[in-house]
Amino acid sequence: MGRNYPECGGMKMKKLLVAGPTRLSGTVRIHGAKNSVLPILAACCLCCSPCVLHNCPDIADVRTALAILESLGCKARREGSTLCIDPTGLDRHCVEPRLAGKMRSSVLFLGALLARFSQAELALPGGCPLGDPIDLHVKALSQLGVRFCFEEGRMRAVWHKRLDGDIRLPLPSVGATENLLLACALGKRTVNITGAAREPEIADLIGFLRAAGADISGAGTSSLQICGVSRLHGATYTILPDRIETATYLCMAAGCGGETELLRCDARLLLPVIERLREAGCEISADADRIVLRSSGRLLPLLPVSTAPYPGFPTDAQALLMAAVLKAAGGSEFRETIFERRFLHVPELRKLGADIQVAGSTARVRGVRQLHGAKLRAEDLRGAAALLTASMMAEGESELTGLCHLLRGYEKPEQNLKNLGASIKSVDIPAPFVYNT
Ligand code: EPU
């Protein structure tokens, strides 16, 4: 009998066995963006008729969002990569704590349910252990007339008066920008946001809301104007390609060496990652929806990499690029400026023989000639992908546990990597033997 992951809602516990070093060659098809589909699923709550979403990844976070929608009274059906959401039965404004605690982006139901019912109740968000403050969401919504009350890990929000407003976000929070868009798309008043986040997934959310009849301008810029409308209809929409999944396979191929082709992706969304991989000596060609990367596997060291809000170098690709340069011919430096706890992968990478020193928000990597297999445990989603990358670059067998983090954001990673030639297999983790006395 296998064990279950309590932190992953009872998902069967597995580990990955990876034999390295591997070269990666072949083709991967990129899925729709996790960080687009999650806010867009929350946005379905605002619509008064069914929505059809194409290019939706089948990953654990999307399954959690669907479970939340169903628990609120919506119907959800998957046909391949298409999700059909019927929000006509939506009649609840409380998100079950069991579901809300599973992922950070459950907080997006705050804006969506406020828009629809003028009130929302949900547990404070969980998910990756990167730190979960939502003070910016709360402050901005309070300025627009929402009153909050917090008790025992739950929050209750009620819209007393829907005020017009000019909101200035002190830092470009992706989630706070999305919550404001969701909360204000319905209801007659005008809200201007300055200092908004400019991530492509926000423009995608705006694209969906506009397709459903919303009046929002400024997509892709840091100044957004939302003129609330009285109702939104259903919409059919295609989710944009996942730039972080794309960056993941590029970094894997760069670190392992080989020739990898990515299809259904958009290179324009990850220019800083492509630029850094070229600097590291990879040959990369890109056209409309395809990227081809060739790497010798022995990369050049990088000039310092500093994470930044879009269009800067994405924090979600920091761990991945760090893994790729572990065997580079020299040292590279990474400065993390977005999240505080985003070096959780470093102690695990060291078990493989990586030479990394961390001082505050800076990690210095000295390239080593060889990495060796080890037992590793992932603590967050992108860290998990980085550990997998480094395991494939290491000599001998590695064991990776904490897979529930990986599966929150990647569809069929094992199959994709096998198709590229990796020696990787997942096995059940047996339940511990218990003596009956
Ligand atoms: N922050 C606050 N207060 C707030 C909100 C954010 O201090 O009220 C801080 C955060 O602690 C963090 C920074 O602001 O230090 C940026 O947070 P942001 O709100 O922009 O991030 P998020 O909305 O929680 C999204 C993505 C993350 C991605 C970040 C940054 C989704 C579902 N998540 O998170 O993606 O890293 O933006 O781009 O869109 C992932 O996919 O693995 C992931 C973690």
Coordinates of C-alpha atoms and ligand atoms in Angstrom, one line a residue:
M1 CA 0.0 0.0 0.0
G2 CA 1.2 3.5 -0.8
R3 CA 1.0 6.5 1.5
N4 CA -0.8 9.8 0.8
Y5 CA 0.4 13.4 0.9
P6 CA -1.7 15.2 3.6
E7 CA -0.4 18.5 2.3
C8 CA -1.6 17.6 -1.2
G9 CA -5.2 16.6 -0.4
G10 CA -4.5 12.9 -0.1
M11 CA -2.6 12.6 -3.4
K12 CA -0.8 9.2 -3.7
M13 CA 2.8 9.6 -2.4
K14 CA 5.4 8.9 -5.0
K15 CA 9.1 9.6 -5.5
L16 CA 11.1 10.0 -8.7
L17 CA 14.2 8.0 -9.4
V18 CA 16.5 9.8 -11.8
A19 CA 19.6 8.3 -13.3
G20 CA 22.1 10.8 -14.7
P21 CA 23.8 12.4 -16.4
T22 CA 21.3 12.6 -19.3
R23 CA 21.3 14.6 -22.5
L24 CA 17.9 15.9 -23.5
S25 CA 16.9 15.8 -27.1
G26 CA 13.4 15.8 -28.7
T27 CA 10.2 17.8 -28.6
V28 CA 8.0 19.0 -25.7
R29 CA 4.5 20.6 -26.2
I30 CA 4.0 23.5 -23.7
H31 CA 0.7 23.7 -21.9
G32 CA -1.4 26.7 -21.0
A33 CA -0.2 29.0 -18.2
K34 CA -1.0 28.0 -14.6
N35 CA -0.9 31.6 -13.5
S36 CA -3.4 32.7 -16.2
V37 CA -5.9 29.9 -15.8
L38 CA -6.2 30.2 -12.0
P39 CA -7.4 33.9 -12.0
I40 CA -9.5 33.2 -15.1
L41 CA -11.3 30.3 -13.4
A42 CA -12.0 32.7 -10.5
A43 CA -13.3 35.2 -13.0
C44 CA -15.8 32.6 -14.3
C45 CA -17.7 33.4 -11.0
L46 CA -18.5 36.9 -12.4
C47 CA -20.2 35.5 -15.5
C48 CA -23.9 34.8 -15.8
S49 CA -23.7 32.1 -18.5
P50 CA -21.2 29.2 -19.3
C51 CA -17.6 29.8 -20.2
V52 CA -15.3 27.6 -22.3
L53 CA -11.6 27.8 -21.7
H54 CA -9.1 26.2 -24.1
N55 CA -5.5 25.2 -23.4
C56 CA -6.0 24.5 -19.7
P57 CA -3.2 22.5 -18.1
D58 CA -4.3 19.4 -16.0
I59 CA -2.3 20.1 -12.9
A60 CA -3.1 19.9 -9.2
D61 CA -3.7 23.7 -8.7
V62 CA -6.2 23.7 -11.5
R63 CA -8.0 20.7 -9.9
T64 CA -8.1 22.6 -6.6
A65 CA -9.6 25.7 -8.4
L66 CA -12.2 23.5 -10.0
A67 CA -13.1 21.9 -6.7
I68 CA -13.5 25.4 -5.2
L69 CA -15.8 26.4 -8.1
E70 CA -17.9 23.2 -7.6
S71 CA -18.1 23.7 -3.8
L72 CA -19.5 27.2 -4.6
G73 CA -22.3 25.8 -6.8
C74 CA -20.7 26.0 -10.3
K75 CA -20.5 23.0 -12.7
A76 CA -17.1 22.2 -14.2
R77 CA -16.3 19.6 -16.9
R78 CA -12.9 18.8 -18.6
E79 CA -12.7 17.7 -22.3
G80 CA -9.0 17.2 -23.1
S81 CA -7.4 20.6 -22.4
T82 CA -10.7 22.4 -22.6
L83 CA -12.6 23.3 -19.4
C84 CA -16.4 24.1 -19.5
I85 CA -17.5 26.1 -16.5
D86 CA -21.2 26.7 -15.9
P87 CA -21.5 29.4 -13.1
T88 CA -25.3 29.6 -13.3
G89 CA -25.8 27.6 -10.1
L90 CA -23.2 29.7 -8.1
D91 CA -24.9 30.5 -4.8
R92 CA -22.3 30.5 -2.1
H93 CA -19.8 33.1 -1.0
C94 CA -17.7 31.0 1.5
V95 CA -14.6 29.0 0.2
E96 CA -14.1 25.8 2.3
P97 CA -10.9 26.1 4.4
R98 CA -9.8 22.6 3.3
L99 CA -9.7 23.9 -0.3
A100 CA -8.5 27.5 0.3
G101 CA -5.6 26.2 2.3
K102 CA -4.2 24.2 -0.6
M103 CA -3.0 27.0 -2.8
R104 CA -2.0 30.6 -2.5
S105 CA -4.1 31.7 -5.5
S106 CA -7.3 30.7 -3.6
V107 CA -7.1 34.3 -2.5
L108 CA -8.3 35.3 -5.9
F109 CA -11.8 34.1 -5.0
L110 CA -11.9 37.1 -2.6
G111 CA -12.2 39.5 -5.4
A112 CA -14.4 37.3 -7.5
L113 CA -16.9 36.6 -4.7
L114 CA -17.0 40.2 -3.6
A115 CA -17.9 41.2 -7.1
R116 CA -20.6 38.7 -7.3
F117 CA -22.1 38.7 -3.8
S118 CA -20.7 41.8 -2.2
Q119 CA -19.2 39.5 0.4
A120 CA -16.7 36.7 0.7
E121 CA -15.4 34.4 3.3
L122 CA -12.2 32.3 3.0
A123 CA -9.3 30.9 4.9
L124 CA -6.0 32.7 4.6
P125 CA -4.2 31.3 1.6
G126 CA -1.7 28.4 1.6
G127 CA 0.3 26.7 -1.1
C128 CA 4.1 27.2 -1.6
P129 CA 5.8 28.2 1.6
L130 CA 7.2 31.5 0.1
G131 CA 5.4 33.8 2.6
D132 CA 1.8 34.7 2.0
P133 CA 1.1 38.4 3.0
I134 CA -2.1 39.8 1.5
D135 CA -1.9 43.3 3.2
L136 CA -1.8 45.0 -0.2
H137 CA -5.0 43.2 -1.4
V138 CA -6.7 44.2 1.9
K139 CA -5.6 47.8 1.9
A140 CA -6.6 48.5 -1.7
L141 CA -10.0 46.8 -1.3
S142 CA -10.6 48.7 2.0
Q143 CA -10.0 52.0 0.1
L144 CA -12.8 51.0 -2.2
G145 CA -15.3 50.4 0.6
V146 CA -14.7 46.7 1.7
R147 CA -14.6 46.0 5.4
F148 CA -12.6 43.0 6.6
C149 CA -12.7 41.0 9.7
F150 CA -10.1 38.3 10.6
E151 CA -10.4 35.5 13.1
E152 CA -8.8 32.1 13.5
G153 CA -7.1 32.0 10.1
R154 CA -10.2 33.1 8.3
M155 CA -11.2 36.4 6.7
R156 CA -14.6 37.8 6.1
A157 CA -15.0 40.7 3.6
V158 CA -18.1 42.7 3.1
W159 CA -18.6 45.5 0.5
H160 CA -20.3 48.3 2.5
K161 CA -20.3 50.8 -0.3
R162 CA -18.8 50.4 -3.8
L163 CA -16.7 53.5 -4.0
D164 CA -14.9 55.0 -7.0
G165 CA -11.2 55.2 -6.4
D166 CA -7.6 55.8 -7.5
I167 CA -5.5 53.0 -6.1
R168 CA -1.7 53.2 -6.1
L169 CA 0.0 49.8 -5.4
P170 CA 3.3 50.4 -3.5
L171 CA 4.7 47.3 -5.2
P172 CA 3.4 45.6 -8.4
S173 CA 1.8 42.6 -6.7
V174 CA 0.4 40.2 -9.3
G175 CA -2.3 38.8 -6.9
A176 CA -3.4 42.2 -5.6
T177 CA -3.7 43.5 -9.2
E178 CA -5.8 40.5 -10.2
N179 CA -8.0 40.8 -7.1
L180 CA -8.7 44.4 -7.9
L181 CA -9.6 43.6 -11.5
L182 CA -11.9 40.8 -10.3
A183 CA -13.6 42.8 -7.6
C184 CA -14.2 45.9 -9.7
A185 CA -15.2 44.5 -13.1
L186 CA -18.8 44.3 -11.9
G187 CA -20.7 47.2 -10.4
K188 CA -21.1 50.7 -11.7
R189 CA -18.1 52.8 -10.7
T190 CA -14.7 53.6 -12.0
V191 CA -11.4 52.5 -10.4
N192 CA -8.0 53.5 -11.6
I193 CA -5.0 51.5 -10.6
T194 CA -1.4 52.8 -10.8
G195 CA 1.7 50.7 -10.0
A196 CA -0.2 47.6 -11.3
A197 CA 1.8 44.4 -12.1
R198 CA 2.4 44.0 -15.8
E199 CA 2.8 40.2 -16.0
P200 CA 1.4 38.7 -19.3
E201 CA -1.0 36.6 -17.1
I202 CA -2.7 39.8 -16.0
A203 CA -3.2 40.9 -19.6
D204 CA -4.7 37.4 -20.2
L205 CA -7.1 37.8 -17.3
I206 CA -8.1 41.2 -18.7
G207 CA -8.5 39.6 -22.2
F208 CA -10.9 37.1 -20.7
L209 CA -12.9 39.7 -18.7
R210 CA -13.2 41.9 -21.8
A211 CA -14.3 38.9 -23.9
A212 CA -17.1 38.5 -21.2
G213 CA -18.1 42.1 -21.6
A214 CA -15.9 44.0 -19.1
D215 CA -14.7 47.5 -19.7
I216 CA -11.0 47.6 -18.7
S217 CA -8.2 49.4 -20.4
G218 CA -4.5 49.6 -20.0
A219 CA -3.7 45.8 -20.3
G220 CA 0.1 45.3 -20.3
T221 CA 0.8 48.6 -18.6
S222 CA 1.1 49.6 -15.0
S223 CA -2.0 52.0 -15.2
L224 CA -5.3 50.2 -15.5
Q225 CA -8.8 51.7 -15.7
I226 CA -11.8 49.6 -14.7
C227 CA -15.2 50.9 -15.5
G228 CA -17.6 48.4 -13.8
V229 CA -20.4 47.0 -15.8
S230 CA -23.7 45.6 -14.6
R231 CA -23.3 42.1 -15.9
L232 CA -20.8 39.8 -17.6
H233 CA -21.8 37.1 -20.0
G234 CA -20.0 33.8 -20.6
A235 CA -17.0 33.8 -22.9
T236 CA -14.8 31.4 -24.9
Y237 CA -11.2 32.0 -24.4
T238 CA -7.8 30.4 -25.0
I239 CA -5.2 30.5 -22.2
L240 CA -1.7 31.8 -23.2
P241 CA 1.3 29.5 -23.2
D242 CA 3.0 28.9 -19.8
R243 CA 6.3 31.0 -19.9
I244 CA 7.6 29.4 -16.8
E245 CA 7.0 25.8 -18.0
T246 CA 8.8 26.9 -21.2
A247 CA 11.7 28.4 -19.1
T248 CA 11.8 25.1 -17.1
Y249 CA 12.4 22.9 -20.2
L250 CA 14.8 25.4 -21.6
C251 CA 16.9 25.4 -18.4
M252 CA 16.8 21.6 -18.2
A253 CA 18.0 21.2 -21.8
A254 CA 20.6 23.9 -21.2
G255 CA 22.1 22.2 -18.1
C256 CA 21.9 18.7 -19.5
G257 CA 23.0 19.4 -23.0
G258 CA 21.3 18.3 -26.2
E259 CA 18.9 19.7 -28.7
T260 CA 15.4 20.4 -27.5
E261 CA 12.4 21.8 -29.4
L262 CA 9.5 23.4 -27.6
L263 CA 6.2 23.8 -29.4
R264 CA 3.1 26.0 -28.7
C265 CA 5.2 28.5 -26.6
D266 CA 5.8 32.2 -27.0
A267 CA 9.5 33.3 -26.8
R268 CA 8.4 37.0 -26.5
L269 CA 7.1 36.2 -23.0
L270 CA 10.5 35.1 -21.6
L271 CA 13.1 37.2 -23.3
P272 CA 15.2 37.7 -20.2
V273 CA 15.5 34.0 -19.7
I274 CA 16.4 33.4 -23.3
E275 CA 19.0 36.2 -23.2
R276 CA 20.7 34.6 -20.1
L277 CA 20.7 31.2 -21.6
R278 CA 22.4 32.6 -24.8
E279 CA 24.9 34.4 -22.5
A280 CA 25.6 30.9 -21.0
G281 CA 26.5 29.7 -24.4
C282 CA 23.3 28.1 -25.6
E283 CA 22.2 28.4 -29.2
I284 CA 18.6 29.4 -29.3
S285 CA 16.3 30.0 -32.3
A286 CA 12.7 31.1 -31.9
D287 CA 9.8 31.8 -34.3
A288 CA 6.1 32.3 -33.8
D289 CA 5.3 29.5 -31.4
R290 CA 8.4 27.3 -31.4
I291 CA 11.8 27.5 -29.6
V292 CA 14.8 25.3 -30.4
L293 CA 17.7 25.2 -27.9
R294 CA 21.1 23.6 -28.5
S295 CA 23.5 23.2 -25.6
S296 CA 26.8 21.5 -25.0
G297 CA 25.9 21.0 -21.4
R298 CA 29.0 22.8 -20.1
L299 CA 27.7 26.3 -19.8
L300 CA 29.6 29.6 -19.4
P301 CA 29.2 31.6 -16.1
L302 CA 26.7 34.4 -16.0
L303 CA 26.9 38.1 -15.1
P304 CA 24.8 38.6 -11.9
V305 CA 21.1 37.7 -12.3
S306 CA 18.6 39.8 -10.3
T307 CA 14.9 38.8 -10.3
A308 CA 12.4 41.6 -11.0
P309 CA 8.8 42.1 -11.8
Y310 CA 7.8 41.6 -15.5
P311 CA 9.5 42.4 -17.9
G312 CA 12.5 41.7 -15.7
F313 CA 14.0 38.3 -15.0
P314 CA 11.2 36.2 -13.4
T315 CA 11.6 35.0 -9.8
D316 CA 9.9 31.7 -11.0
A317 CA 12.9 31.0 -13.2
Q318 CA 15.6 31.8 -10.6
A319 CA 15.9 28.3 -9.2
L320 CA 15.8 26.8 -12.7
L321 CA 18.6 28.9 -14.1
M322 CA 20.7 28.3 -10.9
A323 CA 20.4 24.6 -11.5
A324 CA 21.4 24.9 -15.1
V325 CA 24.7 26.7 -14.2
L326 CA 25.8 24.4 -11.4
K327 CA 28.4 22.7 -13.7
A328 CA 29.3 26.0 -15.6
A329 CA 32.9 26.8 -16.2
G330 CA 33.0 29.6 -13.5
G331 CA 30.8 31.4 -11.0
S332 CA 27.4 33.0 -11.3
E333 CA 25.4 35.1 -8.8
F334 CA 21.7 35.3 -8.2
R335 CA 19.9 38.0 -6.3
E336 CA 16.3 37.3 -5.3
T337 CA 14.3 40.6 -4.9
I338 CA 10.7 39.4 -5.0
F339 CA 10.2 36.6 -2.4
E340 CA 12.1 36.2 0.9
R341 CA 12.1 32.4 1.1
R342 CA 13.1 31.5 -2.4
F343 CA 16.4 29.7 -1.8
L344 CA 14.7 26.6 -0.3
H345 CA 16.3 24.5 -3.1
V346 CA 19.9 25.5 -2.2
P347 CA 20.5 23.1 0.7
E348 CA 19.2 20.2 -1.5
L349 CA 21.3 21.2 -4.5
R350 CA 24.3 21.1 -2.2
K351 CA 23.6 17.4 -1.4
L352 CA 24.4 16.8 -5.1
G353 CA 27.8 18.4 -4.7
A354 CA 26.8 21.9 -5.8
D355 CA 28.9 24.7 -4.5
I356 CA 26.5 27.5 -3.5
Q357 CA 26.9 30.2 -0.8
V358 CA 23.9 32.2 0.4
A359 CA 24.3 35.6 2.0
G360 CA 20.9 37.3 2.6
S361 CA 19.1 37.6 -0.7
T362 CA 22.2 36.6 -2.8
A363 CA 23.3 33.1 -3.8
R364 CA 26.8 32.6 -5.3
V365 CA 27.3 29.5 -7.4
R366 CA 30.8 28.2 -8.2
G367 CA 30.6 25.8 -11.1
V368 CA 31.8 22.2 -10.3
R369 CA 33.0 19.6 -12.8
Q370 CA 30.6 17.0 -11.6
L371 CA 27.5 16.5 -9.5
H372 CA 26.6 13.2 -7.9
G373 CA 23.3 11.5 -7.2
A374 CA 21.6 12.1 -3.8
K375 CA 18.3 11.9 -1.9
L376 CA 16.4 15.2 -2.3
R377 CA 13.2 16.6 -1.0
A378 CA 11.4 19.5 -2.8
E379 CA 9.8 22.2 -0.6
D380 CA 8.3 24.4 -3.3
L381 CA 7.1 24.2 -6.9
R382 CA 9.9 25.8 -8.9
G383 CA 12.5 24.4 -6.4
A384 CA 11.2 21.0 -7.3
A385 CA 11.8 21.5 -11.0
A386 CA 15.3 22.8 -10.2
L387 CA 16.1 19.7 -8.2
L388 CA 14.9 17.6 -11.0
T389 CA 17.1 19.5 -13.5
A390 CA 20.2 19.1 -11.3
S391 CA 19.4 15.4 -10.7
M392 CA 19.5 14.8 -14.5
M393 CA 22.9 16.6 -14.6
A394 CA 24.3 14.5 -11.8
E395 CA 26.3 11.2 -12.1
G396 CA 24.4 8.2 -10.7
E397 CA 20.9 7.8 -9.2
S398 CA 19.0 10.5 -7.4
E399 CA 15.7 10.2 -5.5
L400 CA 13.3 13.1 -5.4
T401 CA 10.4 13.3 -2.9
G402 CA 8.0 16.2 -2.2
L403 CA 6.6 15.6 -5.7
C404 CA 3.2 17.1 -4.8
H405 CA 4.9 20.5 -5.2
L406 CA 6.0 19.6 -8.8
L407 CA 2.6 18.4 -9.8
R408 CA 0.9 21.6 -8.6
G409 CA 2.4 23.3 -11.7
Y410 CA 3.6 20.8 -14.3
E411 CA 1.5 18.4 -16.4
K412 CA 3.1 15.0 -17.0
P413 CA 6.7 16.1 -16.3
E414 CA 7.9 12.5 -16.1
Q415 CA 6.4 11.6 -19.5
N416 CA 7.8 14.7 -21.1
L417 CA 11.3 14.1 -19.8
K418 CA 11.2 10.4 -20.8
N419 CA 10.3 11.5 -24.3
L420 CA 13.4 13.7 -24.2
G421 CA 15.5 10.7 -23.3
A422 CA 15.8 11.1 -19.5
S423 CA 16.1 8.0 -17.4
I424 CA 13.3 8.7 -14.9
K425 CA 10.6 6.7 -13.2
S426 CA 8.1 7.3 -10.4
V427 CA 7.6 4.7 -7.8
D428 CA 5.1 4.5 -4.9
I429 CA 6.5 5.3 -1.4
P430 CA 5.4 2.3 0.7
A431 CA 3.4 3.0 3.9
P432 CA 5.6 2.5 7.0
F433 CA 5.1 -1.0 8.6
V434 CA 3.1 -0.7 11.8
Y435 CA 3.2 -3.5 14.4
N436 CA -0.2 -4.5 15.8
T437 CA 0.4 -5.1 19.5
Ligands
EPU1 N1 3.4 40.9 -1.2 C1 3.1 41.6 -0.1 N2 1.8 41.9 0.3 C2 0.8 41.5 -0.5 C3 1.0 40.8 -1.7 C4 2.4 40.5 -2.0 O1 4.0 42.0 0.7 O2 -0.4 41.8 -0.2 C5 4.8 40.6 -1.6 C6 5.0 39.1 -1.6 O3 5.3 38.5 -0.4 C7 6.1 39.0 -2.6 C8 5.9 40.1 -3.6 O4 5.0 41.0 -2.9 O5 7.3 39.2 -1.9 C9 5.3 39.7 -4.9 O6 4.1 39.0 -4.6 P1 2.9 38.9 -5.7 O7 1.6 39.3 -5.1 O8 3.3 39.6 -7.0 O9 2.9 37.4 -6.0 P2 1.6 36.4 -6.1 O10 0.5 37.0 -6.7 O11 1.4 35.8 -4.7 C10 2.3 35.4 -8.4 C11 2.5 34.0 -9.0 C12 3.8 33.5 -8.5 C13 4.9 34.4 -8.9 C14 4.6 35.8 -8.4 C15 5.6 36.8 -8.8 C16 0.2 33.2 -9.3 C17 -0.8 32.2 -8.9 N3 1.4 33.2 -8.6 O12 2.2 35.2 -7.0 O13 4.0 32.2 -9.0 O14 6.1 33.9 -8.4 O15 3.3 36.2 -8.8 O16 5.7 36.9 -10.2 O17 0.1 33.9 -10.2 C18 4.6 29.9 -9.1 O18 4.0 29.8 -10.2 O19 5.3 29.0 -8.7 C19 4.4 31.1 -8.3 C20 4.8 31.2 -7.0

